mmCIF file of C-alpha atoms in Angstrom:
data_model
loop_
_atom_site.group_PDB
_atom_site.id
_atom_site.type_symbol
_atom_site.label_atom_id
_atom_site.label_comp_id
_atom_site.label_asym_id
_atom_site.label_seq_id
_atom_site.Cartn_x
_atom_site.Cartn_y
_atom_site.Cartn_z
ATOM 1 C CA UNK X 517 121.664 105.483 97.677
ATOM 2 C CA UNK X 518 120.188 102.005 97.413
ATOM 3 C CA UNK X 519 118.113 102.175 100.585
ATOM 4 C CA UNK X 520 115.154 104.252 101.317
ATOM 5 C CA UNK X 521 112.907 104.383 104.447
ATOM 6 C CA UNK X 522 109.097 104.524 104.416
ATOM 7 C CA UNK X 523 107.202 105.270 107.501
ATOM 8 C CA UNK X 524 103.333 105.533 107.719
ATOM 9 C CA UNK X 525 100.051 104.815 109.517
ATOM 10 C CA UNK X 526 97.975 101.938 108.632
ATOM 11 C CA UNK X 527 94.734 103.206 110.300
ATOM 12 C CA UNK X 528 93.291 106.587 109.607
ATOM 13 C CA UNK X 529 94.368 109.381 111.969
ATOM 14 C CA UNK X 530 91.191 111.497 110.972
ATOM 15 C CA UNK X 531 88.881 112.374 108.375
ATOM 16 C CA UNK X 532 90.547 115.268 106.643
ATOM 17 C CA UNK X 533 94.012 113.775 106.163
ATOM 18 C CA UNK X 534 93.740 110.050 107.222
ATOM 19 C CA UNK X 535 96.965 108.980 105.889
ATOM 20 C CA UNK X 536 100.577 110.252 106.047
ATOM 21 C CA UNK X 537 103.589 108.469 104.643
ATOM 22 C CA UNK X 538 107.173 109.761 105.005
ATOM 23 C CA UNK X 539 109.750 108.612 102.485
ATOM 24 C CA UNK X 540 113.340 109.256 103.065
ATOM 25 C CA UNK X 541 116.191 108.846 100.601
ATOM 26 C CA UNK X 542 114.574 109.022 97.261
ATOM 27 C CA UNK X 543 116.446 110.198 94.210
ATOM 28 C CA UNK X 544 115.066 113.080 92.207
ATOM 29 C CA UNK X 545 113.931 110.792 89.307
ATOM 30 C CA UNK X 546 111.894 108.590 91.683
ATOM 31 C CA UNK X 547 110.380 111.792 93.333
ATOM 32 C CA UNK X 548 109.208 112.888 89.923
ATOM 33 C CA UNK X 549 107.613 109.467 89.229
ATOM 34 C CA UNK X 550 105.643 109.732 92.356
ATOM 35 C CA UNK X 551 104.495 113.289 91.633
ATOM 36 C CA UNK X 552 100.901 112.031 90.811
ATOM 37 C CA UNK X 553 100.366 111.323 94.516
ATOM 38 C CA UNK X 554 99.233 114.051 96.791
ATOM 39 C CA UNK X 555 102.214 115.479 98.748
ATOM 40 C CA UNK X 556 102.455 117.383 101.975
ATOM 41 C CA UNK X 557 105.948 118.713 100.944
ATOM 42 C CA UNK X 558 109.305 118.092 102.693
ATOM 43 C CA UNK X 559 109.718 117.676 106.331
ATOM 44 C CA UNK X 560 113.543 117.731 106.183
ATOM 45 C CA UNK X 561 116.290 117.611 103.495
ATOM 46 C CA UNK X 562 115.799 114.045 102.572
ATOM 47 C CA UNK X 563 112.202 113.182 103.510
ATOM 48 C CA UNK X 564 109.037 113.925 101.549
ATOM 49 C CA UNK X 565 105.508 113.345 102.913
ATOM 50 C CA UNK X 566 102.765 111.616 100.828
ATOM 51 C CA UNK X 567 99.052 111.930 101.914
ATOM 52 C CA UNK X 568 98.359 108.423 100.868
ATOM 53 C CA UNK X 569 97.792 105.028 102.409
ATOM 54 C CA UNK X 570 101.150 103.306 102.964
ATOM 55 C CA UNK X 571 100.175 100.302 100.676
ATOM 56 C CA UNK X 572 99.618 102.729 97.735
ATOM 57 C CA UNK X 573 103.117 104.273 98.183
ATOM 58 C CA UNK X 574 104.836 100.833 98.830
ATOM 59 C CA UNK X 575 103.174 99.461 95.751
ATOM 60 C CA UNK X 576 104.327 102.464 93.616
ATOM 61 C CA UNK X 577 107.814 102.114 94.990
ATOM 62 C CA UNK X 578 107.939 98.422 94.020
ATOM 63 C CA UNK X 579 106.817 99.318 90.463
ATOM 64 C CA UNK X 580 109.952 101.616 90.506
ATOM 65 C CA UNK X 581 112.213 98.750 91.410
ATOM 66 C CA UNK X 582 112.371 99.055 95.311
ATOM 67 C CA UNK X 583 111.928 95.850 97.378
ATOM 68 C CA UNK X 584 111.079 95.775 101.090
ATOM 69 C CA UNK X 585 114.007 94.232 103.008
ATOM 70 C CA UNK X 586 112.866 94.805 106.511
ATOM 71 C CA UNK X 587 109.875 96.329 108.423
ATOM 72 C CA UNK X 588 109.015 97.257 112.048
ATOM 73 C CA UNK X 589 106.590 98.988 114.177
ATOM 74 C CA UNK X 590 107.811 102.561 115.054
ATOM 75 C CA UNK X 591 104.901 103.357 117.285
ATOM 76 C CA UNK X 592 105.059 104.536 120.841
ATOM 77 C CA UNK X 593 103.099 102.815 123.548
ATOM 78 C CA UNK X 594 99.986 104.836 123.123
ATOM 79 C CA UNK X 595 99.588 104.247 119.325
ATOM 80 C CA UNK X 596 100.490 101.018 117.734
ATOM 81 C CA UNK X 597 99.427 102.355 114.418
ATOM 82 C CA UNK X 598 102.746 103.389 112.799
ATOM 83 C CA UNK X 599 105.261 101.189 110.790
ATOM 84 C CA UNK X 600 108.590 101.716 109.058
ATOM 85 C CA UNK X 601 109.773 99.768 105.988
ATOM 86 C CA UNK X 602 113.368 99.749 104.802
ATOM 87 C CA UNK X 603 113.532 99.141 101.035
ATOM 88 C CA UNK X 604 116.358 98.483 98.695
ATOM 89 C CA UNK X 605 116.810 99.208 94.900
ATOM 90 C CA UNK X 606 119.716 97.619 93.064
ATOM 91 C CA UNK X 607 122.242 100.137 91.652
ATOM 92 C CA UNK X 608 125.908 99.734 90.580
ATOM 93 C CA UNK X 609 127.822 100.103 93.743
ATOM 94 C CA UNK X 610 131.612 100.487 94.493
ATOM 95 C CA UNK X 611 133.511 97.448 95.755
ATOM 96 C CA UNK X 612 133.259 96.789 99.422
ATOM 97 C CA UNK X 613 136.020 96.978 101.758
ATOM 98 C CA UNK X 614 136.985 93.308 102.368
ATOM 99 C CA UNK X 615 137.354 92.378 106.062
ATOM 100 C CA UNK X 616 137.328 88.671 106.944
ATOM 101 C CA UNK X 617 136.672 89.132 110.608
ATOM 102 C CA UNK X 618 133.168 90.500 111.178
ATOM 103 C CA UNK X 619 130.417 90.322 108.644
ATOM 104 C CA UNK X 620 127.659 92.136 110.876
ATOM 105 C CA UNK X 621 127.053 95.666 111.659
ATOM 106 C CA UNK X 622 124.353 97.258 113.787
ATOM 107 C CA UNK X 623 123.007 100.718 113.524
ATOM 108 C CA UNK X 624 121.048 102.350 116.362
ATOM 109 C CA UNK X 625 119.069 105.543 115.442
ATOM 110 C CA UNK X 626 118.058 107.616 118.631
ATOM 111 C CA UNK X 627 114.842 109.225 117.661
ATOM 112 C CA UNK X 628 114.524 110.791 120.997
ATOM 113 C CA UNK X 629 117.675 112.975 120.817
ATOM 114 C CA UNK X 630 117.492 116.545 119.508
ATOM 115 C CA UNK X 631 119.942 116.064 116.748
ATOM 116 C CA UNK X 632 120.300 113.293 114.326
ATOM 117 C CA UNK X 633 122.840 110.918 116.166
ATOM 118 C CA UNK X 634 123.451 107.439 114.658
ATOM 119 C CA UNK X 635 125.514 104.894 116.518
ATOM 120 C CA UNK X 636 127.112 102.123 114.345
ATOM 121 C CA UNK X 637 128.710 99.030 116.058
ATOM 122 C CA UNK X 638 130.614 95.970 115.004
ATOM 123 C CA UNK X 639 132.659 97.306 111.959
ATOM 124 C CA UNK X 640 136.195 96.380 111.306
ATOM 125 C CA UNK X 641 138.922 99.223 111.642
ATOM 126 C CA UNK X 642 139.172 99.716 107.922
ATOM 127 C CA UNK X 643 135.447 99.882 107.550
ATOM 128 C CA UNK X 644 135.203 102.311 110.488
ATOM 129 C CA UNK X 645 137.791 104.647 108.945
ATOM 130 C CA UNK X 646 136.013 104.482 105.554
ATOM 131 C CA UNK X 647 132.647 105.400 107.207
ATOM 132 C CA UNK X 648 133.866 108.260 109.323
ATOM 133 C CA UNK X 649 135.469 109.796 106.170
ATOM 134 C CA UNK X 650 132.013 110.240 104.826
ATOM 135 C CA UNK X 651 130.787 111.860 107.967
ATOM 136 C CA UNK X 652 133.630 114.025 109.140
ATOM 137 C CA UNK X 653 131.366 116.841 110.643
ATOM 138 C CA UNK X 654 130.776 115.026 113.910
ATOM 139 C CA UNK X 655 131.919 111.753 115.182
ATOM 140 C CA UNK X 656 132.462 110.445 118.702
ATOM 141 C CA UNK X 657 134.028 107.048 119.505
ATOM 142 C CA UNK X 658 131.909 104.715 121.712
ATOM 143 C CA UNK X 659 132.792 101.198 122.862
ATOM 144 C CA UNK X 660 133.048 98.926 119.849
ATOM 145 C CA UNK X 661 131.582 101.641 117.617
ATOM 146 C CA UNK X 662 131.183 105.310 116.571
ATOM 147 C CA UNK X 663 128.481 107.898 117.066
ATOM 148 C CA UNK X 664 127.766 109.972 113.930
ATOM 149 C CA UNK X 665 125.732 113.119 113.303
ATOM 150 C CA UNK X 666 123.942 112.296 110.154
ATOM 151 C CA UNK X 667 120.494 111.179 108.951
ATOM 152 C CA UNK X 668 119.987 107.438 109.564
ATOM 153 C CA UNK X 669 119.276 106.809 105.784
ATOM 154 C CA UNK X 670 122.623 108.354 104.782
ATOM 155 C CA UNK X 671 124.454 105.895 107.262
ATOM 156 C CA UNK X 672 122.477 102.893 106.050
ATOM 157 C CA UNK X 673 123.449 103.862 102.503
ATOM 158 C CA UNK X 674 127.127 104.408 103.381
ATOM 159 C CA UNK X 675 127.254 100.847 104.879
ATOM 160 C CA UNK X 676 125.489 99.624 101.725
ATOM 161 C CA UNK X 677 128.486 101.034 99.716
ATOM 162 C CA UNK X 678 130.769 99.078 102.068
ATOM 163 C CA UNK X 679 128.930 95.828 101.008
ATOM 164 C CA UNK X 680 126.367 95.634 103.801
ATOM 165 C CA UNK X 681 122.674 94.717 103.242
ATOM 166 C CA UNK X 682 119.878 95.357 105.748
ATOM 167 C CA UNK X 683 118.604 91.958 107.160
ATOM 168 C CA UNK X 684 116.319 93.199 110.070
ATOM 169 C CA UNK X 685 114.941 96.219 111.898
ATOM 170 C CA UNK X 686 113.367 96.673 115.134
ATOM 171 C CA UNK X 687 112.409 99.489 117.726
ATOM 172 C CA UNK X 688 110.022 101.898 118.682
ATOM 173 C CA UNK X 689 111.626 105.284 119.866
ATOM 174 C CA UNK X 690 114.910 103.868 118.875
ATOM 175 C CA UNK X 691 115.117 102.036 115.508
ATOM 176 C CA UNK X 692 117.834 99.451 115.089
ATOM 177 C CA UNK X 693 118.979 98.035 111.794
ATOM 178 C CA UNK X 694 121.023 94.861 111.567
ATOM 179 C CA UNK X 695 123.103 94.860 108.460
ATOM 180 C CA UNK X 696 125.247 91.931 107.094
ATOM 181 C CA UNK X 697 127.500 91.387 104.257
ATOM 182 C CA UNK X 698 128.874 88.228 102.657
ATOM 183 C CA UNK X 699 132.513 87.129 103.413
#
């Protein structure tokens, strides 16, 4: 998985545990490298919590070869303190499916919904077929896209395997990634 998501607060929440950084999508070897940092454990199957300032974790991840490719505020209106960074590390990847018609894909992660539903828009038919094969548990067609039940980082990485790269993120309650691939 070449992409990871890092979410954390830049200003202290309180005295006892002022910083909390959630990192989703790390490989086991990278988690082991980060063992020296205080951890609050796992909050789901692919997310580990670090009790450090985000700059400390971001710097450590850059030492491990990850680079920030996009960032955005993920705060809700009462707290403009939380941010999200999408990071990428180069790994050998399978060849992308070539589709000359559409180089852009958009992913919407609905953080408000009870389940993890991720909508993907703008893929060619061949790319859509390749993507839904990876997430066959749940899918629902929507206009110009598909709704998948999967962690957002898994969908971002699946699109990375199809040759897409994150170029931007935006959003608060819903986070949107814009991904692009070369034609």
